[in-house]
mmCIF file of C-alpha atoms in Angstrom:
data_model
loop_
_atom_site.group_PDB
_atom_site.id
_atom_site.type_symbol
_atom_site.label_atom_id
_atom_site.label_comp_id
_atom_site.label_asym_id
_atom_site.label_seq_id
_atom_site.Cartn_x
_atom_site.Cartn_y
_atom_site.Cartn_z
ATOM 1 C CA MET A 1 -0.537 0.046 -0.548
ATOM 2 C CA THR A 2 1.152 3.069 -1.183
ATOM 3 C CA VAL A 3 -0.121 5.799 1.507
ATOM 4 C CA ARG A 4 -1.825 9.172 -0.539
ATOM 5 C CA THR A 5 -0.186 12.490 -0.695
ATOM 6 C CA ARG A 6 -0.941 15.586 -2.109
ATOM 7 C CA ALA A 7 0.421 15.423 -5.603
ATOM 8 C CA ASP A 8 1.335 19.387 -5.660
ATOM 9 C CA LEU A 9 4.257 19.007 -3.114
ATOM 10 C CA ASP A 10 5.964 16.892 -5.150
ATOM 11 C CA ALA A 11 7.089 20.053 -7.358
ATOM 12 C CA LEU A 12 7.829 22.204 -4.124
ATOM 13 C CA PRO A 13 11.230 22.611 -3.180
ATOM 14 C CA SER A 14 12.589 21.970 0.271
ATOM 15 C CA TYR A 15 13.928 24.613 1.968
ATOM 16 C CA VAL A 16 17.598 25.521 2.057
ATOM 17 C CA PRO A 17 18.845 26.436 4.838
ATOM 18 C CA GLY A 18 22.802 28.480 5.354
ATOM 19 C CA GLY A 19 25.191 25.701 5.377
ATOM 20 C CA THR A 20 27.985 25.054 7.801
ATOM 21 C CA VAL A 21 31.580 23.464 7.089
ATOM 22 C CA PRO A 22 33.986 22.619 9.611
ATOM 23 C CA GLY A 23 36.531 24.638 9.387
ATOM 24 C CA ALA A 24 35.604 27.775 7.618
ATOM 25 C CA VAL A 25 33.879 30.733 8.403
ATOM 26 C CA LYS A 26 29.959 30.443 8.106
ATOM 27 C CA LEU A 27 28.709 34.076 6.887
ATOM 28 C CA ALA A 28 25.364 32.051 5.169
ATOM 29 C CA SER A 29 22.651 32.587 7.456
ATOM 30 C CA ASN A 30 22.667 36.147 8.590
ATOM 31 C CA GLU A 31 23.632 34.732 12.428
ATOM 32 C CA VAL A 32 25.158 37.160 14.848
ATOM 33 C CA SER A 33 28.553 35.983 14.618
ATOM 34 C CA ILE A 34 29.076 36.534 18.801
ATOM 35 C CA GLY A 35 26.974 34.599 21.048
ATOM 36 C CA PRO A 36 24.780 35.337 23.734
ATOM 37 C CA LEU A 37 25.581 37.769 26.721
ATOM 38 C CA PRO A 38 26.028 36.320 29.545
ATOM 39 C CA SER A 39 23.496 37.644 31.808
ATOM 40 C CA VAL A 40 20.957 35.742 28.623
ATOM 41 C CA VAL A 41 22.821 32.314 29.198
ATOM 42 C CA THR A 42 22.093 32.245 32.953
ATOM 43 C CA ALA A 43 18.322 32.961 31.755
ATOM 44 C CA ILE A 44 18.613 29.782 29.672
ATOM 45 C CA ALA A 45 20.347 27.835 32.360
ATOM 46 C CA GLU A 46 17.758 28.698 35.136
ATOM 47 C CA ALA A 47 14.901 27.970 32.505
ATOM 48 C CA ALA A 48 16.436 24.860 31.311
ATOM 49 C CA GLY A 49 15.614 23.560 35.180
ATOM 50 C CA GLN A 50 12.067 24.264 34.481
ATOM 51 C CA VAL A 51 11.480 22.326 31.252
ATOM 52 C CA ASN A 52 9.562 19.263 32.689
ATOM 53 C CA ARG A 53 6.795 22.140 32.538
ATOM 54 C CA TYR A 54 5.369 22.993 29.880
ATOM 55 C CA PRO A 55 5.453 26.582 28.561
ATOM 56 C CA ASP A 56 2.786 30.093 28.619
ATOM 57 C CA SER A 57 1.209 28.322 25.542
ATOM 58 C CA GLY A 58 0.491 32.552 24.758
ATOM 59 C CA ALA A 59 3.812 33.687 26.574
ATOM 60 C CA GLY A 60 2.120 35.922 28.339
ATOM 61 C CA ALA A 61 5.266 37.223 29.940
ATOM 62 C CA LEU A 62 7.154 38.433 26.308
ATOM 63 C CA VAL A 63 3.895 39.032 25.060
ATOM 64 C CA ALA A 64 3.755 42.334 28.173
ATOM 65 C CA ARG A 65 7.673 43.023 27.194
ATOM 66 C CA LEU A 66 6.520 43.265 23.839
ATOM 67 C CA ALA A 67 3.639 45.591 23.854
ATOM 68 C CA ALA A 68 5.238 48.141 26.428
ATOM 69 C CA LYS A 69 8.360 48.523 24.328
ATOM 70 C CA LEU A 70 6.697 48.863 21.779
ATOM 71 C CA GLY A 71 3.319 51.175 22.871
ATOM 72 C CA VAL A 72 1.658 48.754 21.820
ATOM 73 C CA HIS A 73 -1.962 46.439 23.548
ATOM 74 C CA GLU A 74 -1.235 43.155 24.610
ATOM 75 C CA ASN A 75 -3.832 41.887 22.164
ATOM 76 C CA GLN A 76 -1.881 43.521 19.272
ATOM 77 C CA VAL A 77 1.232 40.902 19.760
ATOM 78 C CA SER A 78 1.700 37.267 18.891
ATOM 79 C CA VAL A 79 4.788 35.232 19.685
ATOM 80 C CA GLY A 80 6.111 32.343 17.744
ATOM 81 C CA CYS A 81 8.725 29.877 16.727
ATOM 82 C CA GLY A 82 10.807 32.276 14.755
ATOM 83 C CA SER A 83 8.869 34.988 12.536
ATOM 84 C CA VAL A 84 8.388 32.170 9.553
ATOM 85 C CA THR A 85 5.901 30.311 12.002
ATOM 86 C CA LEU A 86 4.431 33.701 12.080
ATOM 87 C CA CYS A 87 4.475 33.773 8.161
ATOM 88 C CA GLN A 88 2.502 30.544 7.291
ATOM 89 C CA GLN A 89 -0.311 31.467 10.347
ATOM 90 C CA LEU A 90 -1.071 34.682 8.004
ATOM 91 C CA ILE A 91 -1.276 32.306 5.105
ATOM 92 C CA GLN A 92 -2.919 29.994 7.366
ATOM 93 C CA ALA A 93 -5.275 32.674 8.485
ATOM 94 C CA THR A 94 -6.104 34.589 5.570
ATOM 95 C CA CYS A 95 -6.311 32.531 2.170
ATOM 96 C CA THR A 96 -7.570 29.520 0.882
ATOM 97 C CA ASP A 97 -6.889 27.751 -2.197
ATOM 98 C CA ALA A 98 -8.191 30.441 -4.377
ATOM 99 C CA ASP A 99 -6.287 33.613 -3.135
ATOM 100 C CA GLU A 100 -2.569 35.241 -4.058
ATOM 101 C CA VAL A 101 0.134 35.552 -1.748
ATOM 102 C CA MET A 102 2.456 38.717 -3.874
ATOM 103 C CA PHE A 103 5.563 39.403 -2.801
ATOM 104 C CA PRO A 104 8.851 41.194 -4.142
ATOM 105 C CA TRP A 105 11.200 38.298 -5.795
ATOM 106 C CA ARG A 106 13.695 37.620 -5.389
ATOM 107 C CA SER A 107 13.076 37.527 -0.813
ATOM 108 C CA PHE A 108 12.697 35.925 1.272
ATOM 109 C CA GLU A 109 12.797 32.291 0.158
ATOM 110 C CA ALA A 110 9.811 30.725 2.687
ATOM 111 C CA TYR A 111 7.123 32.852 1.035
ATOM 112 C CA PRO A 112 6.618 30.708 -2.261
ATOM 113 C CA LEU A 113 6.962 27.948 -0.111
ATOM 114 C CA LEU A 114 5.013 28.760 2.713
ATOM 115 C CA THR A 115 2.159 29.419 0.065
ATOM 116 C CA VAL A 116 1.802 26.354 -1.689
ATOM 117 C CA VAL A 117 1.753 24.200 1.892
ATOM 118 C CA VAL A 118 -1.339 26.386 3.116
ATOM 119 C CA GLY A 119 -2.528 25.728 -0.640
ATOM 120 C CA ALA A 120 -3.215 29.351 -1.790
ATOM 121 C CA LYS A 121 -1.300 30.968 -4.862
ATOM 122 C CA GLN A 122 1.370 32.937 -4.968
ATOM 123 C CA VAL A 123 2.794 36.011 -7.184
ATOM 124 C CA ARG A 124 6.530 36.810 -7.558
ATOM 125 C CA VAL A 125 6.706 40.292 -8.260
ATOM 126 C CA PRO A 126 10.362 41.109 -9.537
ATOM 127 C CA VAL A 127 12.518 43.328 -7.471
ATOM 128 C CA THR A 128 14.055 46.810 -9.835
ATOM 129 C CA ALA A 129 17.083 46.940 -11.249
ATOM 130 C CA GLU A 130 18.385 48.193 -8.241
ATOM 131 C CA HIS A 131 17.627 45.449 -6.739
ATOM 132 C CA ALA A 132 14.834 46.914 -4.676
ATOM 133 C CA VAL A 133 11.027 46.579 -4.001
ATOM 134 C CA ASP A 134 9.346 47.384 -7.226
ATOM 135 C CA VAL A 135 6.164 49.595 -5.438
ATOM 136 C CA ASP A 136 4.991 50.564 -9.382
ATOM 137 C CA ALA A 137 5.180 46.804 -10.485
ATOM 138 C CA MET A 138 3.036 45.353 -6.730
ATOM 139 C CA ILE A 139 0.449 48.065 -7.201
ATOM 140 C CA ALA A 140 -0.185 47.070 -10.785
ATOM 141 C CA ALA A 141 0.433 43.729 -9.866
ATOM 142 C CA LEU A 142 -2.846 43.788 -6.785
ATOM 143 C CA THR A 143 -6.000 41.579 -8.198
ATOM 144 C CA PRO A 144 -9.315 40.856 -6.804
ATOM 145 C CA ALA A 145 -7.491 37.428 -5.566
ATOM 146 C CA THR A 146 -5.082 39.272 -3.356
ATOM 147 C CA ARG A 147 -5.522 38.587 0.031
ATOM 148 C CA LEU A 148 -1.745 38.998 1.693
ATOM 149 C CA VAL A 149 0.977 40.572 0.630
ATOM 150 C CA TYR A 150 4.585 40.367 2.409
ATOM 151 C CA VAL A 151 6.400 43.666 2.340
ATOM 152 C CA CYS A 152 10.470 42.034 3.146
ATOM 153 C CA THR A 153 11.925 45.781 4.134
ATOM 154 C CA PRO A 154 14.935 45.274 4.560
ATOM 155 C CA ASN A 155 14.901 42.951 1.657
ATOM 156 C CA ASN A 156 16.720 39.826 1.846
ATOM 157 C CA PRO A 157 18.747 38.858 0.537
ATOM 158 C CA THR A 158 18.998 42.238 -1.158
ATOM 159 C CA GLY A 159 19.602 44.358 1.638
ATOM 160 C CA THR A 160 17.070 47.286 0.231
ATOM 161 C CA ALA A 161 14.765 49.007 2.303
ATOM 162 C CA LEU A 162 11.759 51.552 0.987
ATOM 163 C CA HIS A 163 10.789 54.657 1.929
ATOM 164 C CA ARG A 164 9.081 56.645 4.330
ATOM 165 C CA ALA A 165 6.805 57.407 0.719
ATOM 166 C CA GLU A 166 7.346 54.825 -0.998
ATOM 167 C CA LEU A 167 5.517 52.613 1.446
ATOM 168 C CA GLU A 168 2.797 54.848 1.947
ATOM 169 C CA ARG A 169 2.503 54.897 -1.693
ATOM 170 C CA PHE A 170 2.178 51.030 -1.704
ATOM 171 C CA VAL A 171 -0.603 51.541 1.922
ATOM 172 C CA ASP A 172 -2.658 53.877 0.190
ATOM 173 C CA ALA A 173 -3.193 51.630 -3.220
ATOM 174 C CA VAL A 174 -4.066 48.232 -1.011
ATOM 175 C CA PRO A 175 -7.904 47.518 -0.951
ATOM 176 C CA SER A 176 -8.746 47.926 2.937
ATOM 177 C CA GLU A 177 -9.699 43.529 2.672
ATOM 178 C CA VAL A 178 -5.688 42.804 1.665
ATOM 179 C CA LEU A 179 -3.321 42.311 4.749
ATOM 180 C CA VAL A 180 -0.310 44.163 4.405
ATOM 181 C CA VAL A 181 2.536 42.460 6.605
ATOM 182 C CA ILE A 182 5.700 44.748 6.701
ATOM 183 C CA ASP A 183 8.439 41.652 7.220
ATOM 184 C CA GLU A 184 11.030 43.628 9.412
ATOM 185 C CA ALA A 185 14.084 40.532 10.635
ATOM 186 C CA TYR A 186 16.404 42.604 9.572
ATOM 187 C CA ARG A 187 15.262 46.251 10.993
ATOM 188 C CA GLU A 188 17.958 46.926 13.786
ATOM 189 C CA PHE A 189 20.283 47.511 11.315
ATOM 190 C CA VAL A 190 18.650 50.102 9.824
ATOM 191 C CA THR A 191 20.628 53.103 9.652
ATOM 192 C CA ASP A 192 18.309 55.805 7.008
ATOM 193 C CA ALA A 193 16.361 57.700 8.615
ATOM 194 C CA ASP A 194 13.641 58.571 5.377
ATOM 195 C CA VAL A 195 13.267 54.079 6.454
ATOM 196 C CA PRO A 196 10.377 54.036 8.568
ATOM 197 C CA ASP A 197 10.061 51.902 11.641
ATOM 198 C CA GLY A 198 7.504 49.571 10.608
ATOM 199 C CA VAL A 199 5.619 49.532 14.316
ATOM 200 C CA GLU A 200 5.073 53.498 14.267
ATOM 201 C CA PHE A 201 4.191 53.250 11.052
ATOM 202 C CA ALA A 202 1.381 50.623 11.078
ATOM 203 C CA LYS A 203 0.275 52.530 14.492
ATOM 204 C CA GLU A 204 -0.097 55.454 12.113
ATOM 205 C CA GLN A 205 -1.993 53.848 9.206
ATOM 206 C CA TRP A 206 -4.390 52.220 12.287
ATOM 207 C CA ALA A 207 -5.234 55.897 13.609
ATOM 208 C CA ARG A 208 -6.172 56.635 9.820
ATOM 209 C CA GLY A 209 -8.583 54.005 10.440
ATOM 210 C CA ARG A 210 -6.048 51.383 8.394
ATOM 211 C CA ASP A 211 -6.795 47.980 9.736
ATOM 212 C CA ASN A 212 -5.012 46.496 6.938
ATOM 213 C CA VAL A 213 -1.279 46.858 7.760
ATOM 214 C CA ALA A 214 0.948 44.536 10.468
ATOM 215 C CA VAL A 215 4.764 43.832 11.909
ATOM 216 C CA LEU A 216 6.492 40.945 11.467
ATOM 217 C CA ARG A 217 9.793 41.270 13.871
ATOM 218 C CA THR A 218 12.654 38.190 15.172
ATOM 219 C CA PHE A 219 14.734 37.814 18.094
ATOM 220 C CA SER A 220 16.804 35.602 15.420
ATOM 221 C CA LYS A 221 19.340 38.559 13.823
ATOM 222 C CA ALA A 222 20.430 41.677 16.437
ATOM 223 C CA TYR A 223 19.151 39.884 19.272
ATOM 224 C CA GLY A 224 21.391 36.490 18.360
ATOM 225 C CA LEU A 225 18.800 34.023 19.308
ATOM 226 C CA ALA A 226 18.456 32.590 16.047
ATOM 227 C CA GLY A 227 19.299 28.857 17.575
ATOM 228 C CA LEU A 228 16.280 29.535 19.898
ATOM 229 C CA ARG A 229 13.835 30.389 17.512
ATOM 230 C CA VAL A 230 11.747 33.454 18.883
ATOM 231 C CA GLY A 231 9.545 35.646 16.420
ATOM 232 C CA TYR A 232 6.457 38.309 16.968
ATOM 233 C CA LEU A 233 3.782 39.710 15.458
ATOM 234 C CA VAL A 234 1.769 43.687 15.866
ATOM 235 C CA ALA A 235 -0.808 43.736 13.839
ATOM 236 C CA PRO A 236 -4.612 44.766 14.656
ATOM 237 C CA GLU A 237 -6.631 42.693 17.144
ATOM 238 C CA PRO A 238 -8.616 41.249 14.922
ATOM 239 C CA VAL A 239 -5.317 39.592 13.194
ATOM 240 C CA ILE A 240 -4.074 38.663 16.074
ATOM 241 C CA ASP A 241 -7.358 36.457 17.145
ATOM 242 C CA VAL A 242 -7.541 34.325 13.901
ATOM 243 C CA VAL A 243 -3.377 34.558 13.623
ATOM 244 C CA ARG A 244 -3.857 32.710 17.232
ATOM 245 C CA LYS A 245 -6.652 30.309 16.195
ATOM 246 C CA VAL A 246 -3.799 28.152 14.245
ATOM 247 C CA PHE A 247 -1.086 28.202 15.603
ATOM 248 C CA VAL A 248 0.383 25.041 17.389
ATOM 249 C CA PRO A 249 0.046 25.319 21.030
ATOM 250 C CA PHE A 250 3.143 25.639 22.937
ATOM 251 C CA GLY A 251 5.756 26.662 20.064
ATOM 252 C CA VAL A 252 7.840 28.518 21.848
ATOM 253 C CA ASN A 253 9.712 26.588 24.319
ATOM 254 C CA ALA A 254 10.351 28.009 27.971
ATOM 255 C CA VAL A 255 14.144 28.470 27.630
ATOM 256 C CA ALA A 256 12.904 30.337 24.271
ATOM 257 C CA GLN A 257 10.546 32.210 25.893
ATOM 258 C CA ALA A 258 13.276 33.156 29.061
ATOM 259 C CA ALA A 259 15.903 34.174 26.396
ATOM 260 C CA ALA A 260 13.925 36.231 24.337
ATOM 261 C CA ILE A 261 12.870 38.208 27.982
ATOM 262 C CA ALA A 262 16.543 38.699 28.989
ATOM 263 C CA SER A 263 17.567 39.995 25.682
ATOM 264 C CA LEU A 264 14.518 42.535 25.978
ATOM 265 C CA ASP A 265 16.647 43.145 29.640
ATOM 266 C CA ALA A 266 19.942 44.046 28.083
ATOM 267 C CA GLU A 267 18.477 45.794 24.590
ATOM 268 C CA ALA A 268 20.682 48.604 24.589
ATOM 269 C CA GLU A 269 24.406 46.214 25.041
ATOM 270 C CA LEU A 270 22.950 44.606 22.163
ATOM 271 C CA LEU A 271 22.443 47.836 19.928
ATOM 272 C CA ALA A 272 25.327 48.331 20.981
ATOM 273 C CA ARG A 273 26.376 45.532 18.739
ATOM 274 C CA CYS A 274 24.694 46.216 15.957
ATOM 275 C CA GLY A 275 26.447 49.277 15.735
ATOM 276 C CA ASP A 276 29.606 47.439 15.358
ATOM 277 C CA ILE A 277 27.878 44.826 12.355
ATOM 278 C CA VAL A 278 26.589 48.451 10.487
ATOM 279 C CA ALA A 279 30.188 50.028 10.210
ATOM 280 C CA GLU A 280 32.169 46.692 8.830
ATOM 281 C CA ARG A 281 29.149 46.574 7.183
ATOM 282 C CA GLY A 282 30.422 49.703 5.447
ATOM 283 C CA ARG A 283 33.918 48.820 5.600
ATOM 284 C CA VAL A 284 32.887 45.319 3.415
ATOM 285 C CA ARG A 285 30.101 47.218 1.011
ATOM 286 C CA ALA A 286 33.449 49.985 0.286
ATOM 287 C CA GLU A 287 35.987 47.151 -0.468
ATOM 288 C CA LEU A 288 33.947 45.166 -2.352
ATOM 289 C CA VAL A 289 33.067 47.991 -4.412
ATOM 290 C CA GLU A 290 36.880 49.270 -5.217
ATOM 291 C CA ALA A 291 37.295 45.704 -6.151
ATOM 292 C CA GLY A 292 34.760 45.836 -8.640
ATOM 293 C CA TYR A 293 32.079 44.430 -7.208
ATOM 294 C CA GLU A 294 28.151 45.742 -7.645
ATOM 295 C CA VAL A 295 26.937 46.426 -4.241
ATOM 296 C CA PRO A 296 23.599 48.074 -3.203
ATOM 297 C CA VAL A 297 23.718 49.579 -0.696
ATOM 298 C CA SER A 298 22.219 47.460 3.206
ATOM 299 C CA GLU A 299 20.139 48.110 5.449
ATOM 300 C CA ALA A 300 20.612 44.864 6.896
ATOM 301 C CA ASN A 301 23.685 42.507 8.278
ATOM 302 C CA PHE A 302 24.307 41.193 5.054
ATOM 303 C CA VAL A 303 25.445 42.494 1.304
ATOM 304 C CA TRP A 304 24.322 41.347 -2.108
ATOM 305 C CA LEU A 305 26.531 40.511 -4.801
ATOM 306 C CA PRO A 306 24.439 39.984 -8.177
ATOM 307 C CA LEU A 307 26.459 37.682 -9.691
ATOM 308 C CA GLY A 308 23.952 36.062 -11.892
ATOM 309 C CA GLU A 309 24.910 33.469 -13.581
ATOM 310 C CA ARG A 310 28.341 33.145 -12.477
ATOM 311 C CA THR A 311 27.519 32.666 -8.398
ATOM 312 C CA ALA A 312 27.762 28.971 -8.269
ATOM 313 C CA GLU A 313 31.626 29.846 -9.328
ATOM 314 C CA PHE A 314 31.617 32.166 -6.890
ATOM 315 C CA ASN A 315 30.105 29.908 -4.346
ATOM 316 C CA GLU A 316 33.043 27.649 -5.381
ATOM 317 C CA HIS A 317 35.699 29.907 -4.979
ATOM 318 C CA CYS A 318 34.452 30.903 -1.276
ATOM 319 C CA LEU A 319 34.163 26.852 -0.250
ATOM 320 C CA ALA A 320 37.336 26.279 -1.584
ATOM 321 C CA HIS A 321 39.116 30.046 0.470
ATOM 322 C CA LYS A 322 36.638 28.654 3.651
ATOM 323 C CA VAL A 323 34.165 30.700 3.297
ATOM 324 C CA VAL A 324 30.373 29.599 3.141
ATOM 325 C CA VAL A 325 28.488 32.145 1.347
ATOM 326 C CA ARG A 326 24.454 31.664 0.532
ATOM 327 C CA ALA A 327 24.747 31.703 -3.000
ATOM 328 C CA PHE A 328 21.216 31.646 -4.837
ATOM 329 C CA ALA A 329 22.149 29.778 -8.312
ATOM 330 C CA GLY A 330 21.506 32.646 -11.352
ATOM 331 C CA ASP A 331 21.099 35.430 -9.241
ATOM 332 C CA GLY A 332 23.671 36.668 -6.740
ATOM 333 C CA ALA A 333 25.122 35.306 -3.068
ATOM 334 C CA ARG A 334 24.235 37.097 0.317
ATOM 335 C CA VAL A 335 27.280 37.341 2.426
ATOM 336 C CA THR A 336 26.396 38.201 5.797
ATOM 337 C CA ILE A 337 28.380 40.566 8.152
ATOM 338 C CA GLY A 338 30.814 38.917 10.544
ATOM 339 C CA THR A 339 33.718 39.481 12.639
ATOM 340 C CA PRO A 340 36.189 41.801 11.447
ATOM 341 C CA GLU A 341 38.165 38.858 10.921
ATOM 342 C CA GLU A 342 35.676 36.551 9.425
ATOM 343 C CA ASN A 343 35.018 39.619 7.076
ATOM 344 C CA ASP A 344 38.334 39.695 6.140
ATOM 345 C CA LEU A 345 38.704 36.571 5.276
ATOM 346 C CA PHE A 346 35.636 36.565 2.970
ATOM 347 C CA LEU A 347 37.004 40.004 1.137
ATOM 348 C CA ALA A 348 40.600 37.843 0.629
ATOM 349 C CA ALA A 349 38.894 35.822 -0.663
ATOM 350 C CA ALA A 350 36.227 37.923 -3.003
ATOM 351 C CA LYS A 351 39.314 39.995 -4.707
ATOM 352 C CA SER A 352 40.978 36.877 -5.276
ATOM 353 C CA PHE A 353 37.955 35.639 -7.229
ATOM 354 C CA PRO A 354 38.788 35.826 -11.184
ATOM 355 C CA ARG A 355 36.526 39.028 -12.644
#
């Protein structure tokens, strides 16, 4: 007997995480190279002693801290097992097989996978020649079937971010029944003053009566908790209500909740680390540009090299130099900003690549 499974999943590629090669520097997954703060490690150790008990399924203490920090009500915040889980919950909560999920492309590679898994239709809108989210093209791609739009800013993997005027123009063009999700996994690395804080932007929209704007953020990047999986959604209460109906109970474990709260306690120190990463980002980009590479201005903790058909060759060259980057065949390579020493190893590899 052969178990019957969904035939449409046969053609669905698996999500491919950034690789790890023993003895090599890993700059493939946008992780923070420096480990968690001692205070966070202490909180993790203390929480580990209580793992015989189920965690708070709603992560009440963490939700309360986030709501207070962001200036929203607790019923406007939901926590998930990484923001990617919340991405899936949002599709499940808004879409049927007759509906469309729109997103820029190339962007976060989980968007199309999650859309197909849920059973909705995907609409990929190419980024501009400058590797930015194409607001005009996304407006033009809206149809009566559009139910959910992901706007990744800064965009992963290109690093470009939308300015306020662009984001406002897009939201104004989207019908009120379509949910716009601003995916801000890399918000803490933004330095361009024209790039709005998504949560503050969403609150402004809500005050205008636009209740179709939501924001995703994560503890995986700036807060250094990639291995514990904690993300959060800020949205109008009706959106949070339906997202909570499709969540997996106890999805965020007790250790992760404790670590996230401890990270919020140590936020100033963690954000100072972001400043160091931003400085290295500028140095890495400047040296790559000087070496002849095209590198869009990045507002994230990585840089994008649009290498096209030479991407696979560049990837192999970096691996030969013991540096692991994230290669998207035919498009380009995304390179995480690591420590100065790690970045120097990558730059040496990049500069020795035959151009």
